[in-house]
XYZ file of C-alpha atoms in Angstrom:
226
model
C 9.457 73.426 96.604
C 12.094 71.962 94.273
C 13.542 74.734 91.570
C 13.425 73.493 87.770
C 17.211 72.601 88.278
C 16.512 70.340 90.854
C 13.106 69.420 89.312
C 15.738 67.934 86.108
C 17.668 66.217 88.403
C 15.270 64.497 89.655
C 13.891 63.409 86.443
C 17.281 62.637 85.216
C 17.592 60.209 88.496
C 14.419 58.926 88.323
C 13.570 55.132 89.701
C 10.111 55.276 87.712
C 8.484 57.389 84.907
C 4.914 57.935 85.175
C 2.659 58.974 82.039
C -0.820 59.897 82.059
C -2.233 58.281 79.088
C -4.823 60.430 76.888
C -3.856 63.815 75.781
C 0.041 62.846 76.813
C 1.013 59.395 75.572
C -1.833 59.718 72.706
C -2.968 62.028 70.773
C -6.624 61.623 72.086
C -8.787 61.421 75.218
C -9.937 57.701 74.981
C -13.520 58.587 76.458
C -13.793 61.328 73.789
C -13.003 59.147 71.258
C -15.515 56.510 72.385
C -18.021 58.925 72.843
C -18.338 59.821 68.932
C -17.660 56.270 67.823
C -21.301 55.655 70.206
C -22.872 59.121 68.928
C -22.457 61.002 71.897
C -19.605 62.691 71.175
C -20.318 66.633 71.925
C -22.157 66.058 74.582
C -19.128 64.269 76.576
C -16.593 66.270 74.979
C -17.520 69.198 76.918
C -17.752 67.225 80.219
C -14.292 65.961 79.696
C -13.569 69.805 79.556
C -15.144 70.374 82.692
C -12.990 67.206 84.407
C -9.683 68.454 83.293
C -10.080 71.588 84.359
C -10.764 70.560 87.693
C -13.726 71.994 88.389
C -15.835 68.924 88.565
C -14.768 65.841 90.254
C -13.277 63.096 88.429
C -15.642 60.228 89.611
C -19.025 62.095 88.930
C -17.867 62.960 85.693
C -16.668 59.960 84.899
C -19.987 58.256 85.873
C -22.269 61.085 84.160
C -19.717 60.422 81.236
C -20.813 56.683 81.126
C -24.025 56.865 81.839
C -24.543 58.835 78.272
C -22.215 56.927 76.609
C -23.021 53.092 77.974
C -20.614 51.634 75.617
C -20.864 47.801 74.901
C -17.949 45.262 75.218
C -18.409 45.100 71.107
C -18.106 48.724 70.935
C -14.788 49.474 72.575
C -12.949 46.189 70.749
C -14.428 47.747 67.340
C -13.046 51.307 68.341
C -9.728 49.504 69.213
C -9.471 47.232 66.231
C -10.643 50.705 63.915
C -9.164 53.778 65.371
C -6.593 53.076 67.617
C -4.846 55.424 69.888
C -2.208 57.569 68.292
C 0.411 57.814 69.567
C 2.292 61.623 70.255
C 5.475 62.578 68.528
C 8.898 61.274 70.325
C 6.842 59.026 73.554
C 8.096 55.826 71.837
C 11.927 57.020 71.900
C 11.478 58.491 75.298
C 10.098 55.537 76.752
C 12.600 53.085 74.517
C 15.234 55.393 76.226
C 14.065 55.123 79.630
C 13.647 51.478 79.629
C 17.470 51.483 78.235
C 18.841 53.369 81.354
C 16.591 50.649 83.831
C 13.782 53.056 84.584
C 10.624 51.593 84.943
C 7.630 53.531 83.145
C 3.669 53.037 84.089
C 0.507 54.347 82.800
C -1.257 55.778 85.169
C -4.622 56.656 83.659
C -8.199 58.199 83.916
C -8.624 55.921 81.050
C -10.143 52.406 80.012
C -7.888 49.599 80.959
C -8.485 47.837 77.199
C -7.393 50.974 75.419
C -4.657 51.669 77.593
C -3.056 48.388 77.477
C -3.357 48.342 73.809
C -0.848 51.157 73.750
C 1.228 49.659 76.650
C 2.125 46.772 73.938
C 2.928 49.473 71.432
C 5.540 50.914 73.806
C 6.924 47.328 75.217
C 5.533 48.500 78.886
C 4.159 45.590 80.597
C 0.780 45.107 81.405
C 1.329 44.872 85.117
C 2.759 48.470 84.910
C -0.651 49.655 83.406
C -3.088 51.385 86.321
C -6.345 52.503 83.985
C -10.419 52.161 84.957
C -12.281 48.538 83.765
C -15.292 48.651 82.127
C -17.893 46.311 83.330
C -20.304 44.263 80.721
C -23.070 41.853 81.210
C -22.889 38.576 79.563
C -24.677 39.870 76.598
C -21.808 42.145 76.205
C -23.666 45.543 77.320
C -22.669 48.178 79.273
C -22.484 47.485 83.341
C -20.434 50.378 85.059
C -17.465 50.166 85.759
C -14.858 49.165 88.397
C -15.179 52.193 91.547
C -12.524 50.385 93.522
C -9.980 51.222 91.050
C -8.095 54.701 92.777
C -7.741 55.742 89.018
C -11.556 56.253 89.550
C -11.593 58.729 91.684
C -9.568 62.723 92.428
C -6.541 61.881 93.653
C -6.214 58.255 92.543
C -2.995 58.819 90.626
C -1.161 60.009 93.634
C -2.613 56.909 95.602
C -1.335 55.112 92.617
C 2.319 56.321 93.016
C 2.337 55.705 96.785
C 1.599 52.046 96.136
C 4.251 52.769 93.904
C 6.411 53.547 96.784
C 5.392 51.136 98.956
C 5.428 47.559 96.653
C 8.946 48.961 94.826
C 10.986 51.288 97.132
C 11.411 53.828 94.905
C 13.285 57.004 96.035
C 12.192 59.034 92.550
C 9.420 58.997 90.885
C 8.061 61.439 88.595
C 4.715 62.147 86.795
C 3.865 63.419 83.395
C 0.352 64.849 82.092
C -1.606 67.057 80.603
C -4.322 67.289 83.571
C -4.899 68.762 86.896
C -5.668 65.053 88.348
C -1.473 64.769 86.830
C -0.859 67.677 89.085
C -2.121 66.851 91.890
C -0.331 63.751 92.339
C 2.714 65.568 93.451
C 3.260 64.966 96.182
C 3.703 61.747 96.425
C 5.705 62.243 93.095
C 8.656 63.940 93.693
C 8.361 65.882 89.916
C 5.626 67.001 87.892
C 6.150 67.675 84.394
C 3.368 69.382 82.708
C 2.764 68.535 79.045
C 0.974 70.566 76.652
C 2.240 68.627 73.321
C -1.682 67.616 72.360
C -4.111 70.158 74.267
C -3.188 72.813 76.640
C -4.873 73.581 80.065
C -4.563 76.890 81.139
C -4.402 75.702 84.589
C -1.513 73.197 84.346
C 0.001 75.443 82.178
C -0.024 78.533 84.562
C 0.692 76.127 87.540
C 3.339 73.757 86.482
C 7.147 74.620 87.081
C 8.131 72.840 84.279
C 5.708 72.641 81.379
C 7.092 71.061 78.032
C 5.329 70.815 74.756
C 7.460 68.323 72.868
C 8.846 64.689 74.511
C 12.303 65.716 72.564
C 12.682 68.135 75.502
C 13.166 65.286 78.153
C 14.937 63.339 75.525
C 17.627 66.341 75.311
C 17.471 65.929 79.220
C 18.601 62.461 79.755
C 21.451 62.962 76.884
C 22.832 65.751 79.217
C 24.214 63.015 81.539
């Protein structure tokens, strides 16, 4: 196990940044969010709760989620268009500085592909660097499922994510940030976890992580050190 010297090191030498979206990058969870905008909000808030702690699995939750919430196509373009995602204090410097030292930063979400894009274009990450679930509609614009083939779908889809990663871009370094226990568990393959508690804090992550940060200036005062 790498010590938190090493573990800043790493970071500091990192081929690719990954962020977990809701909670980390925003201020929100997306599904939350949609939830009360459709009028189930409590109801999947506390679900959500029960995901990120880990003791449900992602994918049933994530489908039990749904199935409450059956959003339509309309629904999620009004939610964009009238509360977008906010983003947390200092990500858009971090990932401005990143991009400035050639690192190449992904979203690697639990998340809606259509939200988390929308906040890929606030931080100039391209959309091909965006892994995030799809929403499926009929062609009457309501709800169909969504996409199960995506790994972000599923427990331990962000670490398959990363070793894809790997594989397409021979990266030697690549590190993962989030709020969640599906963030922690993709390390390994990452080669760094960084646990972030800037928005909500899980006890878990918190207790588990060797390097928990509340505050994105803290890996900004990192990669000045250099």
């Amino acid at each position: 196990m790498a010590s938190l010297l090493e573990m800043k090191e790493i970071f500091r030498s990192a081929d690719a940044v990954c962020f977990d979206v809701d909670s980390t990058v925003i201020r929100e969870e997306g599904i939350d969010e949609l939830a009360k905008f459709c009028g189930v909000g409590d109801a999947v808030a506390e679900m959500t709760r029960r995901a990120m702690g880990g003791t449900v699995t992602f994918k049933a939750a994530l489908t039990a989620r749904l199935a409450l919430i059956r959003p339509s196509y309309e629904q999620v373009q009004k939610l964009i268009s009238d509360n977008p995602p906010q983003l947390t204090p200092g990500i858009r410097e971090l990932v401005s500085r990143l991009h400035q030292r050639g690192v190449q930063v992904f979203l690697v979400s639990g998340g809606f592909q259509s939200i988390v894009e929308h906040v890929a274009l606030q931080l100039n990450i391209p959309t091909a660097n965006v892994f995030a679930n799809r929403l499926k509609f009929y062609f009457n614009g309501e709800y169909a499922g969504f996409d199960e083939t995506q790994p972000t779908a599923e427990s331990g889809g962000k670490g398959k994510v990363i070793t894809h990663l790997k594989e397409q871009f021979h990266f030697k370094k690549v590190v993962m940030i989030g709020d969640g226990a599906t963030d922690m568990e993709a390390c390994p393959p990452a080669d760094c976890f960084i646990g972030f508690g800037g928005n909500v804090i899980r006890k878990q992550v918190k207790e588990k992580a060797k390097w928990y940060i509340t505050h994105f200036d803290e890996l900004l005062k990192e990669l000045e050190e250099r």
